[in-house]
C-alpha cells in the first residue's frame, strides 16, 4: 500500500523514490513483520492462556513432552497476521503473484485453524480428518496452479537443478505438479514442527533463500546472467519472503526452547504452503527439495518408518519418527537436536544457492 501511496510523490519529495526499490521494501517488510510479532507476542500468549488454548499432548509421544501440556498453541495466528500486515503494507498490490501467495497462506491457515480448533476446543483427539485436511490443501493448491497456468507471463516449464538446458514443459500437467509441491511442502513443515523452534528456524532459512531466488528470477538481467527462468513480476515475492522471515524471527523469540507458545497447524500448514507457492512461482520448484531438505528428511523418516513397520509387522527403522523424536529417545537434549537440525538446514540452503552458478 505504501508503494502506491508514497512512490508517486517522489516527484515532489525525491526521498520517496526509495519506495520503488524491492530491496528497501523487503528490509522494511521484514522489520514490520518482526516488530508486530515481537510486540504482540506477550499479549497473544496471555490471551491464549486465558482462553485455555493449551496444547494437548498425545500419550504415545516421548515422555519428556508431557511437561509441555497446556503450552499455548495456535501461535500461527500471530505469524500470519504479521505476514499479512507487512505484505499488504510493502508490496505492489497490483501484482498477481502476491495475491496467489496470500490465497495459499490464508487458505492453509484457515485449514490449520479448523484442525487446531477441533483438536483443542472440541477435544477431538485428532482434529480435522486427514481426508478433510488433504482435500482442502489440494483444492487450494489447484486454485493456485490454475491461476498460474492462465497467467500470460507464466510458463509451465520445470527447472531441473544442475541441468539448466533441461526444462521440460508440462503444459496443464504443471497444475498437478504445483499441487504436489505446495501440498507436500505444507505437510513436511507440519511434521517437522515437533520440537521448540524446530520448524520455524528452517522456515526462516528457506524464506531468506527464496528471498534471493525471487529477487534474481524477477530481475531480467540477473536471470539472464545466471541462466535461470525470468519470471516477470516475481520480484515482489522477495518482499513476501522477507515478511515470512521477519515474522518467523519474531515468533522464534517466544517459540525457542523452552517454548512459551507453539505455532499450531494454523502456522505449520500455512508456512509450508507459502514456501511451496514461492518455489513454484519463482520456478525453483525441484530445488525446494534441497532448500527445504530438512523438511524432506523428516517426512521421509515417517514414510520409511511406516512402510517398514507394515512390511515387517511391527519393525522400526528409527526409535520413533519423525527423525527428531529418534534423537530424543537416544537421549539427545532437545536444544541440541534443534540447533543441529538448524545447522543442517543452513548447509542445505547454501548448497541450493550454489546451483545458481552451477550450469
Ligand atoms: C504434527 N505435531 C507435533 C504443535 C505444533 C503419521 C504420523 C507421523 C503423524 C505425526 C503427527 O501427528 N504429526 C502432527 C506434529 C505436536 O505439535 C503440535 O502440532 C503443531 C504442528 N502441526 O505447532 O501445536 C507436538 O510436538 C511438540 N512440539 C514442541 N515444540 C514446538 O514448538 O515440543 C511442537 C512444537 C506437541 C509438542 O509435544 O504436542 C507432534 O509431535 O504430534 N505423528 C507423530 O509425529 C508421532 N510419531 C509417531 O506416531 N510415529 C510412529 C509412526 C506413526 C511413524 C512411529 O515412529 O512408530 C509423534 N507425535 C506425537 N506422538 N504426538 C510421536 C508420538
Short mmCIF file of C-alpha atoms and ligand atoms in Angstrom, two decimals:
data_model
loop_
_atom_site.label_atom_id
_atom_site.label_comp_id
_atom_site.label_asym_id
_atom_site.label_seq_id
_atom_site.Cartn_x
_atom_site.Cartn_y
_atom_site.Cartn_z
CA UNK A 1 0.00 0.00 0.00
CA UNK A 2 2.81 2.40 0.88
CA UNK A 3 4.25 1.74 -2.57
CA UNK A 4 1.05 3.12 -4.14
CA UNK A 5 0.64 5.99 -1.67
CA UNK A 6 4.19 7.29 -1.40
CA UNK A 7 6.14 6.36 -4.54
CA UNK A 8 4.00 8.66 -6.77
CA UNK A 9 5.05 11.57 -4.51
CA UNK A 10 8.72 11.09 -5.42
CA UNK A 11 8.41 13.92 -7.98
CA UNK A 12 7.74 16.26 -5.05
CA UNK A 13 9.78 14.51 -2.34
CA UNK A 14 12.72 12.81 -4.08
CA UNK A 15 13.38 10.67 -0.98
CA UNK A 16 10.18 8.72 -1.74
CA UNK A 17 11.88 7.34 -4.84
CA UNK A 18 13.26 4.71 -2.47
CA UNK A 19 9.83 3.02 -2.37
CA UNK A 20 10.48 1.85 -5.92
CA UNK A 21 13.23 -0.50 -4.76
CA UNK A 22 12.35 -4.09 -3.86
CA UNK A 23 15.40 -4.32 -1.57
CA UNK A 24 14.23 -1.33 0.50
CA UNK A 25 10.66 -2.63 0.77
CA UNK A 26 11.91 -6.14 1.66
CA UNK A 27 14.01 -4.84 4.56
CA UNK A 28 11.10 -2.85 5.97
CA UNK A 29 8.59 -5.65 5.39
CA UNK A 30 10.87 -7.94 7.43
CA UNK A 31 11.24 -5.35 10.21
CA UNK A 32 7.48 -4.64 10.19
CA UNK A 33 6.59 -8.34 10.50
CA UNK A 34 9.25 -8.88 13.18
CA UNK A 35 8.07 -5.92 15.29
CA UNK A 36 4.37 -6.91 15.04
CA UNK A 37 5.24 -10.41 16.30
CA UNK A 38 7.68 -9.17 18.93
CA UNK A 39 5.32 -6.54 20.33
CA UNK A 40 2.06 -8.54 20.20
CA UNK A 41 3.67 -11.85 21.29
CA UNK A 42 3.29 -11.47 25.08
CA UNK A 43 -0.32 -10.29 24.73
CA UNK A 44 -1.20 -13.21 22.41
CA UNK A 45 0.39 -15.70 24.84
CA UNK A 46 -1.63 -14.24 27.72
CA UNK A 47 -4.86 -14.32 25.67
CA UNK A 48 -4.35 -17.94 24.58
CA UNK A 49 -3.66 -18.93 28.19
CA UNK A 50 -6.78 -17.12 29.37
CA UNK A 51 -8.80 -18.86 26.64
CA UNK A 52 -7.16 -22.13 27.73
CA UNK A 53 -5.98 -22.83 24.17
CA UNK A 54 -3.28 -25.14 25.54
CA UNK A 55 -1.52 -27.96 23.70
CA UNK A 56 -2.93 -31.42 24.22
CA UNK A 57 -0.03 -33.91 24.38
CA UNK A 58 -0.76 -37.34 22.90
CA UNK A 59 0.22 -40.14 25.27
CA UNK A 60 2.21 -42.06 22.65
CA UNK A 61 4.84 -39.35 22.34
CA UNK A 62 8.19 -39.08 24.12
CA UNK A 63 7.70 -38.92 27.88
CA UNK A 64 9.53 -35.59 28.10
CA UNK A 65 6.74 -33.93 26.12
CA UNK A 66 4.16 -34.44 28.86
CA UNK A 67 5.73 -31.47 30.62
CA UNK A 68 4.68 -29.34 27.66
CA UNK A 69 0.97 -30.00 28.18
CA UNK A 70 -1.00 -26.77 28.27
CA UNK A 71 1.57 -24.70 26.37
CA UNK A 72 -0.43 -22.09 24.43
CA UNK A 73 -0.73 -23.12 20.77
CA UNK A 74 -2.22 -21.67 17.57
CA UNK A 75 0.52 -19.03 17.71
CA UNK A 76 0.44 -19.28 13.92
CA UNK A 77 -2.40 -16.75 14.05
CA UNK A 78 0.15 -14.14 15.14
CA UNK A 79 2.63 -15.23 12.46
CA UNK A 80 0.01 -14.99 9.70
CA UNK A 81 -1.26 -11.61 10.95
CA UNK A 82 2.30 -10.25 10.86
CA UNK A 83 2.97 -11.61 7.37
CA UNK A 84 -0.34 -10.27 6.06
CA UNK A 85 0.14 -6.76 7.52
CA UNK A 86 3.73 -6.48 6.27
CA UNK A 87 2.86 -7.82 2.80
CA UNK A 88 -0.16 -5.56 2.35
CA UNK A 89 1.86 -2.58 3.57
CA UNK A 90 5.01 -3.03 1.49
CA UNK A 91 4.20 -4.91 -1.74
CA UNK A 92 2.81 -3.71 -5.07
CA UNK A 93 -0.81 -4.81 -4.59
CA UNK A 94 -1.43 -4.96 -8.35
CA UNK A 95 0.96 -7.94 -8.51
CA UNK A 96 -0.98 -11.17 -9.11
CA UNK A 97 1.73 -13.44 -7.69
CA UNK A 98 1.47 -11.73 -4.30
CA UNK A 99 -2.27 -12.46 -4.20
CA UNK A 100 -1.77 -16.11 -5.22
CA UNK A 101 0.70 -16.49 -2.33
CA UNK A 102 -1.75 -14.80 0.06
CA UNK A 103 -4.59 -17.09 -1.07
CA UNK A 104 -2.48 -20.12 -0.07
CA UNK A 105 -1.26 -18.58 3.21
CA UNK A 106 -4.78 -17.61 4.31
CA UNK A 107 -6.46 -20.75 2.96
CA UNK A 108 -3.99 -23.14 4.57
CA UNK A 109 -4.09 -21.03 7.72
CA UNK A 110 -7.87 -21.49 7.91
CA UNK A 111 -7.46 -25.26 7.38
CA UNK A 112 -4.90 -25.40 10.17
CA UNK A 113 -7.08 -23.25 12.43
CA UNK A 114 -10.00 -25.65 11.92
CA UNK A 115 -7.72 -28.61 12.74
CA UNK A 116 -6.33 -26.94 15.87
CA UNK A 117 -9.77 -25.72 16.95
CA UNK A 118 -11.37 -29.16 16.66
CA UNK A 119 -8.42 -30.78 18.43
CA UNK A 120 -8.21 -28.32 21.26
CA UNK A 121 -11.55 -26.74 21.84
CA UNK A 122 -13.76 -29.66 20.85
CA UNK A 123 -11.27 -32.05 22.48
CA UNK A 124 -11.42 -34.28 19.38
CA UNK A 125 -8.14 -36.14 19.61
CA UNK A 126 -7.03 -35.70 16.02
CA UNK A 127 -8.73 -32.53 14.81
CA UNK A 128 -9.75 -32.49 11.14
CA UNK A 129 -9.75 -35.90 9.46
CA UNK A 130 -6.74 -36.50 7.21
CA UNK A 131 -9.11 -36.69 4.25
CA UNK A 132 -10.68 -33.29 5.01
CA UNK A 133 -7.28 -31.66 5.53
CA UNK A 134 -5.79 -33.15 2.36
CA UNK A 135 -8.85 -32.29 0.27
CA UNK A 136 -8.71 -28.67 1.39
CA UNK A 137 -4.99 -28.47 0.67
CA UNK A 138 -5.39 -30.00 -2.79
CA UNK A 139 -8.29 -27.71 -3.76
CA UNK A 140 -6.43 -24.57 -2.64
CA UNK A 141 -3.21 -25.67 -4.38
CA UNK A 142 -5.24 -26.41 -7.53
CA UNK A 143 -6.65 -22.87 -7.45
CA UNK A 144 -3.09 -21.51 -7.28
CA UNK A 145 -1.98 -23.87 -10.07
CA UNK A 146 -4.83 -22.86 -12.38
CA UNK A 147 -4.27 -19.14 -11.71
CA UNK A 148 -0.60 -19.60 -12.64
CA UNK A 149 -1.46 -21.70 -15.69
CA UNK A 150 -3.73 -18.98 -17.08
CA UNK A 151 -1.26 -16.19 -16.26
CA UNK A 152 0.09 -14.85 -19.60
CA UNK A 153 3.62 -14.31 -18.23
CA UNK A 154 3.91 -17.69 -16.53
CA UNK A 155 5.33 -20.64 -18.43
CA UNK A 156 4.86 -24.27 -17.48
CA UNK A 157 8.45 -25.43 -17.87
CA UNK A 158 10.05 -27.16 -14.87
CA UNK A 159 13.59 -26.16 -13.84
CA UNK A 160 15.95 -29.08 -13.22
CA UNK A 161 18.74 -28.04 -10.84
CA UNK A 162 22.28 -28.51 -12.27
CA UNK A 163 20.82 -29.23 -15.75
CA UNK A 164 19.74 -25.78 -16.89
CA UNK A 165 19.37 -26.78 -20.52
CA UNK A 166 16.74 -29.32 -19.47
CA UNK A 167 13.40 -27.74 -18.57
CA UNK A 168 10.51 -29.93 -19.72
CA UNK A 169 7.23 -28.16 -20.44
CA UNK A 170 4.43 -29.89 -18.51
CA UNK A 171 1.56 -27.94 -20.08
CA UNK A 172 -1.62 -28.34 -18.00
CA UNK A 173 0.24 -31.08 -16.10
CA UNK A 174 2.01 -28.21 -14.36
CA UNK A 175 -1.15 -27.73 -12.27
CA UNK A 176 -0.73 -31.24 -10.83
CA UNK A 177 2.97 -30.57 -10.28
CA UNK A 178 2.19 -27.33 -8.43
CA UNK A 179 -0.31 -29.21 -6.23
CA UNK A 180 2.36 -31.82 -5.39
CA UNK A 181 4.93 -29.15 -4.43
CA UNK A 182 2.58 -26.96 -2.36
CA UNK A 183 0.75 -29.80 -0.52
CA UNK A 184 4.00 -31.73 0.04
CA UNK A 185 5.80 -28.70 1.42
CA UNK A 186 2.89 -27.85 3.75
CA UNK A 187 2.73 -31.34 5.26
CA UNK A 188 6.50 -31.69 5.56
CA UNK A 189 6.71 -28.49 7.66
CA UNK A 190 3.76 -29.73 9.69
CA UNK A 191 5.54 -32.99 10.55
CA UNK A 192 8.76 -31.13 11.43
CA UNK A 193 7.03 -28.89 13.97
CA UNK A 194 7.59 -31.28 16.89
CA UNK A 195 10.28 -29.55 19.00
CA UNK A 196 10.67 -25.95 20.23
CA UNK A 197 11.72 -23.81 17.28
CA UNK A 198 12.49 -26.85 15.14
CA UNK A 199 10.16 -25.84 12.28
CA UNK A 200 10.34 -22.04 12.44
CA UNK A 201 14.16 -21.99 12.21
CA UNK A 202 14.35 -23.79 8.86
CA UNK A 203 11.29 -21.82 7.65
CA UNK A 204 13.26 -18.60 8.24
CA UNK A 205 16.30 -20.08 6.47
CA UNK A 206 14.18 -21.21 3.48
CA UNK A 207 12.38 -17.84 3.35
CA UNK A 208 15.72 -15.98 3.18
CA UNK A 209 16.91 -18.37 0.46
CA UNK A 210 13.75 -17.87 -1.63
CA UNK A 211 14.04 -14.12 -0.98
CA UNK A 212 17.22 -14.30 -3.07
CA UNK A 213 15.71 -16.61 -5.69
CA UNK A 214 12.64 -14.38 -6.08
CA UNK A 215 14.82 -11.29 -6.47
CA UNK A 216 17.01 -12.78 -9.22
CA UNK A 217 14.16 -14.54 -11.06
CA UNK A 218 12.26 -11.25 -11.22
CA UNK A 219 15.31 -9.35 -12.49
CA UNK A 220 15.72 -9.76 -16.26
CA UNK A 221 19.47 -9.09 -16.44
CA UNK A 222 20.34 -11.23 -13.41
CA UNK A 223 18.12 -14.10 -14.58
CA UNK A 224 19.79 -13.98 -17.98
CA UNK A 225 23.29 -13.88 -16.47
CA UNK A 226 22.52 -16.80 -14.13
CA UNK A 227 20.68 -18.63 -16.92
CA UNK A 228 17.57 -19.13 -14.77
CA UNK A 229 13.97 -18.56 -15.80
CA UNK A 230 13.00 -14.90 -15.84
CA UNK A 231 9.54 -14.60 -14.27
CA UNK A 232 8.40 -11.01 -14.78
CA UNK A 233 6.81 -9.70 -11.58
CA UNK A 234 8.07 -12.49 -9.30
CA UNK A 235 10.44 -9.99 -7.70
CA UNK A 236 7.58 -8.76 -5.48
CA UNK A 237 7.71 -12.16 -3.72
CA UNK A 238 11.09 -11.05 -2.35
CA UNK A 239 9.10 -8.76 -0.06
CA UNK A 240 6.66 -11.56 0.83
CA UNK A 241 9.60 -13.84 1.76
CA UNK A 242 11.08 -11.01 3.82
CA UNK A 243 7.79 -10.77 5.72
CA UNK A 244 7.88 -14.53 6.40
CA UNK A 245 11.48 -14.32 7.66
CA UNK A 246 10.70 -11.31 9.87
CA UNK A 247 7.54 -12.87 11.33
CA UNK A 248 9.46 -16.12 11.83
CA UNK A 249 12.20 -14.34 13.81
CA UNK A 250 9.59 -12.56 15.91
CA UNK A 251 7.80 -15.84 16.64
CA UNK A 252 11.09 -17.64 17.36
CA UNK A 253 11.67 -15.14 20.18
CA UNK A 254 8.83 -16.91 22.05
CA UNK A 255 8.99 -20.37 20.48
CA UNK A 256 12.64 -21.01 21.31
CA UNK A 257 13.36 -23.63 23.96
CA UNK A 258 11.64 -23.78 26.41
CA UNK A 259 8.75 -22.63 24.21
CA UNK A 260 6.17 -20.21 25.58
CA UNK A 261 3.95 -20.86 22.56
CA UNK A 262 3.54 -23.34 19.67
CA UNK A 263 2.51 -22.29 16.19
CA UNK A 264 -0.15 -24.97 15.74
CA UNK A 265 -1.29 -26.35 12.38
CA UNK A 266 -2.51 -22.83 11.60
CA UNK A 267 1.17 -21.89 11.40
CA UNK A 268 2.89 -25.01 10.09
CA UNK A 269 0.45 -25.76 7.24
CA UNK A 270 0.36 -22.15 6.02
CA UNK A 271 4.11 -21.53 6.24
CA UNK A 272 4.84 -24.76 4.38
CA UNK A 273 2.25 -23.87 1.74
CA UNK A 274 3.76 -20.40 1.38
CA UNK A 275 7.25 -21.81 0.74
CA UNK A 276 5.87 -24.27 -1.81
CA UNK A 277 3.98 -21.50 -3.62
CA UNK A 278 7.04 -19.24 -3.80
CA UNK A 279 9.12 -22.19 -5.07
CA UNK A 280 6.57 -22.76 -7.87
CA UNK A 281 6.23 -19.11 -8.90
CA UNK A 282 10.00 -18.48 -8.93
CA UNK A 283 10.44 -21.71 -10.99
CA UNK A 284 12.74 -23.15 -8.33
CA UNK A 285 10.35 -25.99 -7.55
CA UNK A 286 12.60 -29.05 -7.50
CA UNK A 287 15.28 -27.03 -5.71
CA UNK A 288 12.83 -26.88 -2.77
CA UNK A 289 13.90 -30.46 -2.08
CA UNK A 290 17.35 -29.05 -1.21
CA UNK A 291 16.31 -25.70 0.30
CA UNK A 292 13.70 -27.48 2.43
CA UNK A 293 15.85 -30.59 2.71
CA UNK A 294 15.33 -30.81 6.46
CA UNK A 295 11.58 -30.97 5.97
CA UNK A 296 12.10 -33.64 3.30
CA UNK A 297 14.31 -35.69 5.65
CA UNK A 298 11.71 -35.50 8.42
CA UNK A 299 8.87 -36.51 6.08
CA UNK A 300 10.92 -39.37 4.56
CA UNK A 301 11.73 -40.67 8.04
CA UNK A 302 8.00 -41.08 8.64
CA UNK A 303 7.39 -42.69 5.24
CA UNK A 304 10.24 -45.17 5.75
CA UNK A 305 9.18 -45.89 9.36
CA UNK A 306 5.53 -46.57 8.49
CA UNK A 307 6.43 -48.63 5.37
CA UNK A 308 8.98 -50.72 7.27
CA UNK A 309 6.52 -51.14 10.16
CA UNK A 310 3.89 -52.50 7.78
CA UNK A 311 6.31 -54.69 5.79
CA UNK A 312 7.81 -56.30 8.92
CA UNK A 313 4.65 -56.36 11.05
CA UNK A 314 5.97 -54.02 13.70
CA UNK A 315 9.64 -53.49 12.89
CA UNK A 316 11.09 -50.00 13.25
CA UNK A 317 13.99 -48.27 11.50
CA UNK A 318 14.02 -45.37 13.98
CA UNK A 319 13.24 -45.42 17.68
CA UNK A 320 10.38 -43.07 16.70
CA UNK A 321 9.53 -40.94 13.68
CA UNK A 322 9.78 -38.14 12.67
CA UNK A 323 13.57 -38.15 12.99
CA UNK A 324 13.74 -35.57 15.78
CA UNK A 325 11.94 -37.99 18.12
CA UNK A 326 14.54 -40.69 17.30
CA UNK A 327 17.33 -38.49 18.65
CA UNK A 328 15.18 -37.55 21.65
CA UNK A 329 14.82 -41.22 22.54
CA UNK A 330 18.57 -41.67 22.01
CA UNK A 331 19.00 -39.20 24.88
CA UNK A 332 19.98 -36.05 23.00
CA UNK A 333 18.84 -32.88 24.77
CA UNK A 334 16.06 -31.04 22.92
CA UNK A 335 18.12 -27.85 22.26
CA UNK A 336 20.97 -29.94 20.86
CA UNK A 337 18.64 -31.63 18.33
CA UNK A 338 17.08 -28.29 17.35
CA UNK A 339 20.33 -26.39 16.76
CA UNK A 340 21.97 -29.29 14.92
CA UNK A 341 18.90 -29.52 12.61
CA UNK A 342 19.18 -25.76 12.01
CA UNK A 343 22.86 -26.21 11.06
CA UNK A 344 21.84 -28.86 8.52
CA UNK A 345 19.15 -26.52 7.16
CA UNK A 346 21.72 -23.71 6.71
CA UNK A 347 24.14 -26.03 4.93
CA UNK A 348 21.39 -27.22 2.56
CA UNK A 349 20.37 -23.62 1.84
CA UNK A 350 23.98 -22.77 0.90
CA UNK A 351 24.15 -25.78 -1.43
CA UNK A 352 20.87 -24.70 -3.07
CA UNK A 353 22.21 -21.18 -3.65
CA UNK A 354 25.34 -22.62 -5.26
CA UNK A 355 23.15 -24.10 -8.02
CA UNK A 356 22.51 -20.53 -9.25
CA UNK A 357 26.08 -20.50 -10.51
CA UNK A 358 26.41 -24.17 -11.43
CA UNK A 359 25.38 -24.80 -15.04
C1 LIG B 1 2.36 -32.67 13.52
N1 LIG B 1 2.74 -32.24 15.81
C2 LIG B 1 3.53 -32.44 16.99
C3 LIG B 1 2.03 -28.16 17.96
C4 LIG B 1 2.63 -27.73 16.64
C5 LIG B 1 1.74 -40.18 10.74
C6 LIG B 1 2.46 -39.53 11.90
C7 LIG B 1 3.91 -39.37 11.64
C8 LIG B 1 1.81 -38.17 12.21
C9 LIG B 1 2.55 -37.39 13.25
C10 LIG B 1 1.73 -36.22 13.71
O1 LIG B 1 0.80 -36.39 14.45
N2 LIG B 1 2.13 -35.05 13.27
C11 LIG B 1 1.40 -33.82 13.62
C12 LIG B 1 3.35 -32.76 14.61
C13 LIG B 1 2.91 -31.67 18.16
O2 LIG B 1 2.97 -30.27 17.82
C14 LIG B 1 1.72 -29.62 17.66
O3 LIG B 1 1.37 -29.71 16.28
C15 LIG B 1 1.68 -28.44 15.68
C16 LIG B 1 2.33 -28.65 14.33
N3 LIG B 1 1.43 -29.33 13.46
O4 LIG B 1 2.60 -26.33 16.47
O5 LIG B 1 0.85 -27.44 18.19
C17 LIG B 1 3.78 -31.90 19.40
O6 LIG B 1 5.11 -31.50 19.10
C18 LIG B 1 5.70 -30.90 20.26
N4 LIG B 1 6.14 -29.54 19.92
C19 LIG B 1 7.12 -28.96 20.70
N5 LIG B 1 7.53 -27.70 20.40
C20 LIG B 1 7.01 -26.97 19.35
O7 LIG B 1 7.43 -25.80 19.13
O8 LIG B 1 7.61 -29.59 21.65
C21 LIG B 1 5.58 -28.86 18.87
C22 LIG B 1 6.01 -27.58 18.55
C23 LIG B 1 3.35 -31.03 20.56
C24 LIG B 1 4.64 -30.92 21.36
O9 LIG B 1 4.78 -32.11 22.13
O10 LIG B 1 2.31 -31.67 21.25
C25 LIG B 1 3.56 -33.94 17.30
O11 LIG B 1 4.66 -34.46 17.52
O12 LIG B 1 2.47 -34.52 17.29
N6 LIG B 1 2.83 -38.21 14.41
C26 LIG B 1 3.93 -38.02 15.04
O13 LIG B 1 4.75 -37.19 14.74
C27 LIG B 1 4.16 -39.00 16.18
N7 LIG B 1 5.02 -40.04 15.62
C28 LIG B 1 4.59 -41.31 15.50
O14 LIG B 1 3.48 -41.66 15.84
N8 LIG B 1 5.50 -42.17 14.98
C29 LIG B 1 5.17 -43.57 14.76
C30 LIG B 1 4.73 -43.83 13.31
C31 LIG B 1 3.36 -43.27 13.06
C32 LIG B 1 5.67 -43.15 12.36
C33 LIG B 1 6.43 -44.40 14.98
O15 LIG B 1 7.53 -43.83 14.95
O16 LIG B 1 6.26 -45.63 15.12
C34 LIG B 1 4.87 -38.29 17.29
N9 LIG B 1 3.99 -37.25 17.79
C35 LIG B 1 3.14 -37.48 18.84
N10 LIG B 1 3.16 -38.64 19.45
N11 LIG B 1 2.29 -36.51 19.23
C36 LIG B 1 5.24 -39.26 18.36
C37 LIG B 1 4.01 -39.74 19.07
#
